[in-house]
Amino acid sequence: MLNQGLGSWIHRRRIKSHGRVALINGAQSVSYEQLAERIDRLANALGDAGIKPGDRVAYLGNNHPAFLETLFACGSIGAIFVPINTRLAPGEVAFALEDSGTSLLINARQSEGLAVAAIEKTPVSARWVVEDEAATVGTYETAIRQATADHQELSVGLDDAAIILYTSGTTGNPKGAILTHGNLTWNSLNVLVDYDVTSAQVALMIAPMFHVASLGMGALPTLLKGGTLVLQDRFEPAGVLAAIEQYGVTALSGVPTTYQMLAEHPNWEATDISSIRMLTCGGSAVPARVMDAYEQRGLSFSGGYGMTETSPGATSLQPEYSREKAGSAGLPHFFTGIRIVDAGGEDVPANDVGEILIQGPNVIPGYWERQDATAGSFQDGDWFKSGDIGYVDDQGFLYIADRLKDMIISGGENIYPAQVEQAIMELPAVASVAVIGVPDDKWGEAVHAVIVPTSGQRITRDDIAAHLDGKLARYKIPRTIEVVDDLPRTASGKIRKTDLRENHRKGALA
């Protein structure tokens, strides 16, 4: 078997799942045979365009069959897939393209403006547009149509890089996490074991697949098992409810905000959701009122914890524990291990707080051309240092106590304050700033900036928003700001963000 990676999956499913539907995209229904042929054609088109094993091919667009076709076609010829968040600013997209050394960019028609703005001064030498036959550059469908349908069987191993996925930088620029074919395969096996995925699964993809949670926990395990993906390019509650009923959706994955918006929609009570067998929720704990709304209709949530660097699953909380272990991230996935260590790297007893370390074949080998970041991210060989702190109880259930990296999760998006702070500090009117996450009923957390202005200067939220527009993704721009005379600091000068969060909480209660 020459190709042991993702690129072989759909080719094998062509026979094993003959006649079954692989993808549904609006009115379009794609069988495994049709999907396999398109992947073969695209793989040959990439080769005709000069893409070789190890070359990087980026995709900029929301959920669409072309996203998955590009991923699997890259895997067929040993190229590396670089999915890019469509909500990023042009400069952030350009950084990912340049840092990864991407030579070909495939973008959706809806992302055309962002693609054009981003590729200047990057190594991208060719660009194909999806669903735009009038494009002045190459078109995706033309490339597929002109290529042969011959299947290539190239040597691709489980240790070879499959994806470079950029994570928000904690100290500035993002890092490209290298997810190997083995990482993604073992993560999918963890999902199949711990969530009892069957070939009858119909998974509605409402979260963007350029996020590793949607891709790794939903799309890939479903296709590995021979199920069906129903793709939606954006979240719209009425459309989600209609799709559940129309297609007999059995699995749904999202963040607390999406589930809350579904339960609050006028069509909620009238929609037949009896087909659903699995609800998974990530990003943050499910609020009690949201759990109540679904339990009244016979459904309970699965939860979990993970990150890009674990492809992404580290733990899972099964529905039977959703109430008994409320607030827990669950037990380690079947092929994954968890340790809690103190500041000296020594294991701590149950219920003691420390840093969470993760080990398993789903853990990445490192970061793209960042040996420094890679070396500092592991302990005792292959135990990944998550940067999060927590504890495990006497039964082995993990609880997240805090985030060492101060990461903010807003609407399922990861936001690192340091990047936002650096951008705000470019303003002459800002003397110092601290960015924190504050509770938000709709998004889970919202970005809040605490600012000390330069002497004699005045700063407003509109000033901040205008400065950051185009520099950062809109979801990273602070929704609220607070102007103060000074920031609380430790003896060494570090800002005490715990104090800022507490002060904000007290102010909200006052």
Coordinates of C-alpha atoms in Angstrom, one line a residue:
M1 CA 0.0 0.0 0.0
L2 CA 1.9 3.1 -1.2
N3 CA -0.5 5.8 0.0
Q4 CA -1.3 5.3 3.7
G5 CA -2.6 8.9 4.1
L6 CA -5.8 10.8 3.6
G7 CA -5.5 10.8 -0.1
S8 CA -6.4 7.1 -0.3
W9 CA -9.6 7.4 1.7
I10 CA -12.1 8.3 -0.9
H11 CA -10.5 6.0 -3.5
R12 CA -11.2 3.1 -1.2
R13 CA -14.6 4.3 -0.3
R14 CA -15.4 4.4 -4.1
I15 CA -15.8 0.6 -3.8
K16 CA -16.7 0.1 -0.2
S17 CA -19.5 2.7 -0.2
H18 CA -20.7 2.2 -3.8
G19 CA -23.9 4.0 -4.5
R20 CA -23.8 6.0 -1.2
V21 CA -24.0 9.8 -1.0
A22 CA -20.8 11.4 0.3
L23 CA -21.6 15.1 0.1
I24 CA -24.8 17.2 -0.1
N25 CA -24.2 20.8 -1.0
G26 CA -27.5 22.7 -1.6
A27 CA -29.3 20.9 -4.5
Q28 CA -26.1 19.0 -5.4
S29 CA -25.7 15.4 -4.2
V30 CA -22.2 13.8 -4.7
S31 CA -21.7 10.0 -4.5
Y32 CA -18.4 8.5 -3.3
E33 CA -17.7 7.4 -6.9
Q34 CA -18.2 10.9 -8.2
L35 CA -16.2 12.4 -5.4
A36 CA -13.3 10.0 -6.0
E37 CA -13.2 10.8 -9.8
R38 CA -13.2 14.6 -9.1
I39 CA -10.4 14.1 -6.6
D40 CA -8.4 12.1 -9.1
R41 CA -8.9 14.7 -11.8
L42 CA -7.9 17.5 -9.4
A43 CA -4.8 15.6 -8.2
N44 CA -3.7 15.3 -11.9
A45 CA -4.5 19.0 -12.5
L46 CA -2.3 19.9 -9.6
G47 CA 0.5 17.8 -11.0
D48 CA 0.0 19.4 -14.4
A49 CA 0.3 22.8 -12.7
G50 CA 3.7 21.8 -11.3
I51 CA 2.7 20.9 -7.8
K52 CA 5.1 18.3 -6.4
P53 CA 5.2 16.3 -3.1
G54 CA 5.8 18.7 -0.2
D55 CA 4.5 21.8 -2.1
R56 CA 1.8 23.8 -0.4
V57 CA -1.6 24.5 -1.8
A58 CA -3.9 26.9 0.1
Y59 CA -7.7 27.1 0.1
L60 CA -9.6 30.2 1.0
G61 CA -13.3 29.7 1.3
N62 CA -16.2 28.5 3.4
N63 CA -17.7 25.0 3.5
H64 CA -17.9 23.6 -0.1
P65 CA -17.1 20.3 -1.8
A66 CA -14.0 22.0 -3.3
F67 CA -12.5 22.4 0.1
L68 CA -12.6 18.6 0.7
E69 CA -11.6 17.8 -2.9
T70 CA -8.5 20.0 -2.6
L71 CA -7.6 18.4 0.8
F72 CA -7.8 14.8 -0.6
A73 CA -6.2 15.7 -3.9
C74 CA -3.2 17.2 -2.1
G75 CA -3.1 14.0 0.0
S76 CA -3.1 11.9 -3.2
I77 CA 0.1 13.4 -4.5
G78 CA 1.9 14.2 -1.2
A79 CA 1.3 18.0 -1.4
I80 CA 0.4 19.9 1.8
F81 CA -3.0 21.5 2.3
V82 CA -3.2 25.0 3.9
P83 CA -6.8 25.9 4.8
I84 CA -7.2 29.6 5.6
N85 CA -9.9 31.3 7.8
T86 CA -12.1 33.5 5.6
R87 CA -12.6 35.9 8.5
L88 CA -9.0 37.0 8.6
A89 CA -7.8 40.4 7.5
P90 CA -5.8 40.6 4.2
G91 CA -2.5 41.0 6.1
E92 CA -3.2 37.9 8.2
V93 CA -4.0 35.8 5.0
A94 CA -0.9 37.2 3.4
F95 CA 1.2 36.1 6.4
A96 CA -0.1 32.5 6.1
L97 CA 0.6 32.3 2.4
E98 CA 4.1 33.7 2.7
D99 CA 5.1 31.8 5.8
S100 CA 3.9 28.5 4.4
G101 CA 5.5 29.2 1.0
T102 CA 2.2 28.5 -0.8
S103 CA 2.6 28.3 -4.6
L104 CA -1.1 27.8 -5.6
L105 CA -4.1 29.4 -4.0
I106 CA -7.6 28.1 -4.6
N107 CA -10.3 30.5 -3.5
A108 CA -14.1 30.6 -3.5
R109 CA -15.8 33.3 -5.6
Q110 CA -17.1 34.9 -2.4
S111 CA -13.5 35.3 -1.1
E112 CA -12.2 36.8 -4.3
G113 CA -11.7 40.3 -2.9
L114 CA -9.8 38.9 0.1
A115 CA -7.6 36.7 -2.1
V116 CA -6.7 39.5 -4.4
A117 CA -5.9 41.9 -1.5
A118 CA -3.7 39.2 0.2
I119 CA -1.6 37.7 -2.5
E120 CA 0.5 40.7 -3.4
K121 CA 4.1 40.2 -2.3
T122 CA 3.5 36.5 -1.5
P123 CA 5.1 33.5 -3.2
V124 CA 1.7 32.5 -4.7
S125 CA 2.4 32.0 -8.5
A126 CA -1.1 30.7 -9.5
R127 CA -4.6 31.1 -8.4
W128 CA -7.8 29.2 -9.2
V129 CA -11.3 30.4 -8.5
V130 CA -14.2 28.1 -7.6
E131 CA -17.6 28.7 -9.1
D132 CA -16.6 31.5 -11.4
E133 CA -16.2 30.5 -15.0
A134 CA -15.7 34.2 -16.0
A135 CA -12.7 34.7 -13.7
T136 CA -9.7 36.4 -15.3
V137 CA -7.4 33.9 -13.6
G138 CA -7.5 30.1 -13.7
T139 CA -10.8 28.4 -12.8
Y140 CA -11.1 25.4 -10.6
E141 CA -13.7 23.6 -12.8
T142 CA -11.7 24.2 -16.0
A143 CA -8.6 22.6 -14.3
I144 CA -10.7 19.6 -13.2
R145 CA -12.4 19.2 -16.6
Q146 CA -9.2 19.3 -18.6
A147 CA -7.3 16.8 -16.4
T148 CA -7.4 13.0 -16.8
A149 CA -9.3 10.8 -14.3
D150 CA -6.4 8.4 -13.9
H151 CA -5.8 7.4 -10.3
Q152 CA -2.3 8.0 -9.0
E153 CA -0.9 5.7 -6.3
L154 CA 2.0 7.7 -4.9
S155 CA 4.0 6.9 -1.7
V156 CA 2.6 8.9 1.2
G157 CA 3.3 7.9 4.8
L158 CA 1.5 8.5 8.0
D159 CA 4.4 10.7 9.2
D160 CA 4.2 13.0 6.2
A161 CA 2.7 16.4 6.6
A162 CA -1.0 16.6 5.4
I163 CA -2.0 20.1 6.6
I164 CA -0.5 23.3 7.9
L165 CA -3.1 25.0 10.0
Y166 CA -2.3 28.4 11.4
T167 CA -3.0 29.1 15.1
S168 CA -3.4 32.6 16.5
G169 CA -0.1 33.8 17.8
T170 CA 0.3 34.3 21.6
T171 CA 3.2 36.7 21.1
G172 CA 2.5 38.2 17.6
N173 CA 2.4 36.2 14.4
P174 CA 0.6 32.9 14.1
K175 CA 2.4 29.5 14.0
G176 CA 1.7 26.9 11.4
A177 CA 0.9 23.6 13.1
I178 CA 1.9 20.6 11.0
L179 CA -0.8 18.0 11.1
T180 CA 0.4 14.7 9.6
H181 CA -1.7 12.1 7.9
G182 CA -1.2 10.0 11.0
N183 CA -2.3 12.7 13.3
L184 CA -5.6 13.1 11.4
T185 CA -6.1 9.4 11.0
W186 CA -5.6 8.6 14.7
N187 CA -7.8 11.5 15.7
S188 CA -10.6 10.1 13.4
L189 CA -10.1 6.7 15.1
N190 CA -10.5 8.4 18.5
V191 CA -13.8 9.9 17.3
L192 CA -15.1 6.6 15.8
V193 CA -14.3 4.8 19.1
D194 CA -15.5 7.4 21.6
Y195 CA -18.6 8.6 19.7
D196 CA -19.8 5.4 18.1
V197 CA -19.9 6.9 14.6
T198 CA -21.6 4.6 12.1
S199 CA -21.8 4.5 8.3
A200 CA -25.4 5.7 8.5
Q201 CA -24.2 9.0 10.0
V202 CA -25.5 12.2 8.3
A203 CA -23.4 15.0 9.7
L204 CA -24.5 18.6 9.2
M205 CA -21.5 20.8 8.8
I206 CA -22.5 24.2 10.1
A207 CA -19.0 25.2 11.5
P208 CA -16.4 26.1 9.0
M209 CA -14.0 23.3 8.1
F210 CA -11.0 25.6 8.0
H211 CA -11.3 25.2 11.8
V212 CA -9.7 21.9 13.0
A213 CA -12.7 21.1 15.2
S214 CA -15.2 20.9 12.4
L215 CA -12.7 19.1 10.1
G216 CA -11.2 16.7 12.6
M217 CA -14.2 15.9 14.8
G218 CA -16.9 16.0 12.1
A219 CA -15.9 15.8 8.4
L220 CA -13.0 13.4 8.4
P221 CA -14.4 10.7 10.8
T222 CA -17.7 10.7 8.9
L223 CA -16.1 10.2 5.5
L224 CA -13.7 7.6 6.9
K225 CA -16.7 5.6 8.1
G226 CA -18.6 6.1 4.8
G227 CA -21.3 8.5 6.1
T228 CA -22.7 11.6 4.5
L229 CA -21.8 15.3 5.0
V230 CA -24.4 18.0 4.5
L231 CA -22.4 21.2 3.8
Q232 CA -23.6 24.7 4.7
D233 CA -21.3 27.6 3.9
R234 CA -22.6 29.7 6.8
F235 CA -24.6 29.3 10.0
E236 CA -28.2 30.5 9.6
P237 CA -30.7 29.0 12.2
A238 CA -33.7 28.6 10.0
G239 CA -31.6 26.9 7.3
V240 CA -30.0 24.5 9.9
L241 CA -33.4 23.5 11.3
A242 CA -34.8 23.0 7.7
A243 CA -31.7 20.8 6.8
I244 CA -32.1 18.7 9.9
E245 CA -35.6 17.8 8.9
Q246 CA -35.0 17.5 5.2
Y247 CA -31.9 15.2 5.3
G248 CA -32.5 13.3 8.5
V249 CA -29.4 14.7 10.1
T250 CA -28.0 12.4 12.8
A251 CA -25.0 14.5 14.0
L252 CA -24.5 18.1 14.7
S253 CA -21.5 20.0 16.1
G254 CA -21.2 23.6 17.2
V255 CA -20.5 26.0 20.0
P256 CA -22.9 27.0 22.7
T257 CA -24.0 30.1 20.8
T258 CA -25.2 28.1 17.8
Y259 CA -27.2 25.8 19.9
Q260 CA -28.7 28.7 21.8
M261 CA -29.7 30.4 18.6
L262 CA -31.4 27.2 17.3
A263 CA -33.4 26.7 20.5
E264 CA -34.5 30.4 20.4
H265 CA -35.6 30.3 16.8
P266 CA -39.4 30.5 16.1
N267 CA -39.2 27.2 14.1
W268 CA -37.5 25.3 16.9
E269 CA -40.7 23.6 18.3
A270 CA -42.2 22.8 14.9
T271 CA -39.0 21.2 13.5
D272 CA -38.7 17.4 13.5
I273 CA -35.3 16.7 15.1
S274 CA -36.0 13.1 16.0
S275 CA -33.2 11.9 13.6
I276 CA -30.5 13.5 15.7
R277 CA -28.3 11.0 17.7
M278 CA -25.3 13.0 18.5
L279 CA -24.8 16.7 19.6
T280 CA -21.2 17.7 20.3
C281 CA -20.3 21.1 21.7
G282 CA -16.9 22.7 22.0
G283 CA -15.4 26.1 22.9
S284 CA -16.9 26.4 26.3
A285 CA -19.4 24.7 28.7
V286 CA -23.0 24.5 27.6
P287 CA -25.2 26.9 29.7
A288 CA -27.8 25.1 31.8
R289 CA -30.7 26.8 30.0
V290 CA -29.4 25.5 26.7
M291 CA -29.0 22.0 28.1
D292 CA -32.6 22.2 29.4
A293 CA -34.0 23.2 26.0
Y294 CA -32.4 20.1 24.3
E295 CA -33.1 17.7 27.1
Q296 CA -36.8 18.6 26.9
R297 CA -36.6 17.1 23.4
G298 CA -34.7 14.0 24.5
L299 CA -31.2 15.2 23.5
S300 CA -28.0 15.5 25.6
F301 CA -24.7 17.0 24.7
S302 CA -21.2 15.5 24.3
G303 CA -18.4 17.8 25.1
G304 CA -14.6 17.8 25.1
Y305 CA -11.3 19.6 25.1
G306 CA -8.6 19.9 22.5
M307 CA -6.7 22.3 20.3
T308 CA -5.2 22.5 16.8
E309 CA -2.0 20.8 18.1
T310 CA -4.0 17.6 19.0
S311 CA -5.8 17.4 15.7
P312 CA -7.9 18.5 17.7
G313 CA -9.4 16.0 20.2
A314 CA -7.8 15.4 23.6
T315 CA -10.8 14.5 25.8
S316 CA -14.4 13.8 25.4
L317 CA -17.4 14.0 27.8
Q318 CA -20.1 11.6 27.0
P319 CA -23.8 12.6 27.3
E320 CA -24.5 10.4 30.3
Y321 CA -22.0 12.6 32.3
S322 CA -23.2 16.0 31.0
R323 CA -25.1 16.7 34.3
E324 CA -23.1 14.6 36.8
K325 CA -19.8 16.0 35.6
A326 CA -21.0 19.5 34.6
G327 CA -18.0 21.7 33.9
S328 CA -15.7 18.8 33.1
A329 CA -14.0 18.4 29.7
G330 CA -14.3 14.6 30.1
L331 CA -11.9 11.6 29.9
P332 CA -8.9 11.3 27.6
H333 CA -9.7 10.0 24.1
F334 CA -9.1 6.3 23.7
F335 CA -5.6 6.6 22.1
T336 CA -4.6 9.8 23.9
G337 CA -3.1 10.4 27.3
I338 CA -3.3 13.3 29.8
R339 CA -1.0 14.4 32.5
I340 CA -1.1 17.3 35.0
V341 CA 2.3 18.6 36.1
D342 CA 3.6 21.4 38.4
A343 CA 5.9 24.2 37.5
G344 CA 8.8 21.8 37.8
G345 CA 7.3 19.3 35.3
E346 CA 6.4 16.7 38.0
D347 CA 3.1 14.9 38.1
V348 CA 0.7 16.2 40.7
P349 CA -2.0 14.2 42.6
A350 CA -5.6 14.0 41.6
N351 CA -7.5 17.3 42.2
D352 CA -4.3 19.4 42.3
V353 CA -4.0 22.1 39.6
G354 CA -1.2 22.1 37.1
E355 CA -0.4 22.4 33.4
I356 CA -2.1 20.0 31.1
L357 CA 0.2 17.8 29.0
I358 CA -1.1 15.7 26.1
Q359 CA 0.4 12.6 24.4
G360 CA -0.8 10.4 21.6
P361 CA -0.5 9.7 17.8
N362 CA -2.9 12.7 17.3
V363 CA -0.4 15.2 18.7
I364 CA 1.5 17.2 16.1
P365 CA 5.2 16.8 15.6
G366 CA 5.8 20.5 15.6
Y367 CA 5.4 23.9 13.9
W368 CA 6.2 24.8 10.3
E369 CA 9.8 26.1 10.2
R370 CA 9.7 27.1 13.9
Q371 CA 12.2 24.9 15.6
D372 CA 12.2 27.2 18.6
A373 CA 8.5 27.0 19.1
T374 CA 8.6 23.2 18.5
A375 CA 11.4 22.6 21.0
G376 CA 9.6 24.6 23.7
S377 CA 6.3 22.9 23.3
F378 CA 7.2 19.4 24.5
Q379 CA 8.3 17.8 27.7
D380 CA 9.7 14.3 28.3
G381 CA 10.0 13.7 24.6
D382 CA 6.5 13.7 23.2
W383 CA 4.2 15.2 25.8
F384 CA 2.8 18.4 24.4
K385 CA 2.6 21.4 26.8
S386 CA -0.9 22.8 26.3
G387 CA -0.3 26.0 28.1
D388 CA -3.7 25.5 29.8
I389 CA -4.0 24.6 33.5
G390 CA -6.5 22.2 35.1
Y391 CA -6.9 19.1 37.2
V392 CA -8.3 15.6 37.0
D393 CA -10.6 14.3 39.6
D394 CA -10.4 10.9 41.3
Q395 CA -12.1 9.3 38.3
G396 CA -9.8 10.8 35.8
F397 CA -12.2 13.5 34.4
L398 CA -10.4 16.6 33.3
Y399 CA -11.4 20.1 34.5
I400 CA -10.0 23.3 32.9
A401 CA -9.1 25.7 35.7
D402 CA -7.7 28.6 33.6
R403 CA -5.8 29.5 30.5
L404 CA -2.1 30.2 30.9
K405 CA -2.2 31.9 27.5
D406 CA -5.2 34.0 28.3
M407 CA -6.9 32.9 25.2
I408 CA -10.4 34.3 24.5
I409 CA -13.0 32.1 22.9
S410 CA -15.7 34.2 21.2
G411 CA -18.4 32.4 19.1
G412 CA -16.0 29.5 18.7
E413 CA -13.1 31.6 17.5
N414 CA -9.8 31.5 19.3
I415 CA -8.4 35.0 20.1
Y416 CA -5.1 35.7 21.6
P417 CA -4.9 39.0 23.5
A418 CA -1.2 39.6 22.7
Q419 CA -1.9 40.0 19.0
V420 CA -4.7 42.5 19.7
E421 CA -2.6 44.4 22.2
Q422 CA 0.3 44.8 19.9
A423 CA -2.0 46.3 17.2
I424 CA -3.6 48.7 19.6
M425 CA -0.3 49.8 20.9
E426 CA 0.5 51.2 17.5
L427 CA -1.8 54.1 18.3
P428 CA 0.2 57.1 19.8
A429 CA -2.7 57.9 22.1
V430 CA -2.3 54.5 23.9
A431 CA 0.3 54.3 26.7
S432 CA -0.5 50.7 27.7
V433 CA -3.3 48.2 27.1
A434 CA -4.5 44.8 28.4
V435 CA -7.0 42.7 26.5
I436 CA -9.2 40.3 28.3
G437 CA -12.3 38.1 27.6
V438 CA -15.5 39.1 29.4
P439 CA -18.7 37.1 29.7
D440 CA -21.2 37.6 26.8
D441 CA -24.6 36.0 26.6
K442 CA -24.5 35.4 22.9
W443 CA -20.9 34.7 22.1
G444 CA -19.7 33.1 25.3
E445 CA -16.9 35.7 25.6
A446 CA -16.4 39.2 24.2
V447 CA -13.1 41.0 23.6
H448 CA -12.6 43.9 26.1
A449 CA -9.7 46.3 26.2
V450 CA -8.5 48.1 29.3
I451 CA -6.5 51.2 28.2
V452 CA -4.2 53.7 29.8
P453 CA -4.1 56.7 27.5
T454 CA -1.0 58.7 26.8
S455 CA -0.9 61.9 28.9
G456 CA -3.2 64.5 27.6
Q457 CA -4.7 62.2 25.0
R458 CA -8.3 60.9 24.6
I459 CA -9.1 57.5 23.2
T460 CA -12.5 56.0 22.2
R461 CA -13.8 52.6 21.1
D462 CA -14.4 54.1 17.7
D463 CA -10.7 55.1 17.5
I464 CA -9.7 51.6 18.3
A465 CA -12.1 50.0 15.8
A466 CA -11.0 52.3 13.0
H467 CA -7.4 51.6 13.6
L468 CA -7.8 47.8 13.7
D469 CA -10.2 47.6 10.7
G470 CA -8.3 45.7 8.0
K471 CA -5.5 44.8 10.3
L472 CA -7.3 42.2 12.4
A473 CA -10.3 40.0 11.8
R474 CA -13.4 41.7 12.9
Y475 CA -14.1 39.2 15.7
K476 CA -10.8 40.2 17.3
I477 CA -11.7 43.9 17.5
P478 CA -12.7 44.8 21.1
R479 CA -16.5 45.2 21.5
T480 CA -15.9 47.4 24.6
I481 CA -13.1 49.4 26.1
E482 CA -12.4 50.8 29.5
V483 CA -10.1 53.8 30.1
V484 CA -8.1 53.7 33.3
D485 CA -5.3 55.7 35.0
D486 CA -3.1 52.6 35.5
L487 CA -3.1 48.8 35.2
P488 CA -2.6 46.4 38.1
R489 CA 0.9 44.8 37.9
T490 CA 3.0 42.3 39.7
A491 CA 6.3 43.2 41.3
S492 CA 8.0 42.2 38.1
G493 CA 5.8 44.5 36.1
K494 CA 3.5 41.9 34.5
I495 CA -0.2 42.9 34.2
R496 CA -2.5 41.1 36.5
K497 CA -5.3 40.1 34.2
T498 CA -7.0 38.1 36.9
D499 CA -7.5 41.4 38.7
L500 CA -8.9 43.1 35.5
R501 CA -11.4 40.3 35.0
E502 CA -12.5 40.5 38.7
N503 CA -12.8 44.3 38.5
H504 CA -15.0 43.9 35.4
R505 CA -17.1 41.3 37.0
K506 CA -17.7 43.5 40.1
G507 CA -18.6 46.4 37.8
A508 CA -21.1 44.3 35.9
L509 CA -22.7 43.3 39.2
A510 CA -22.8 46.8 40.6

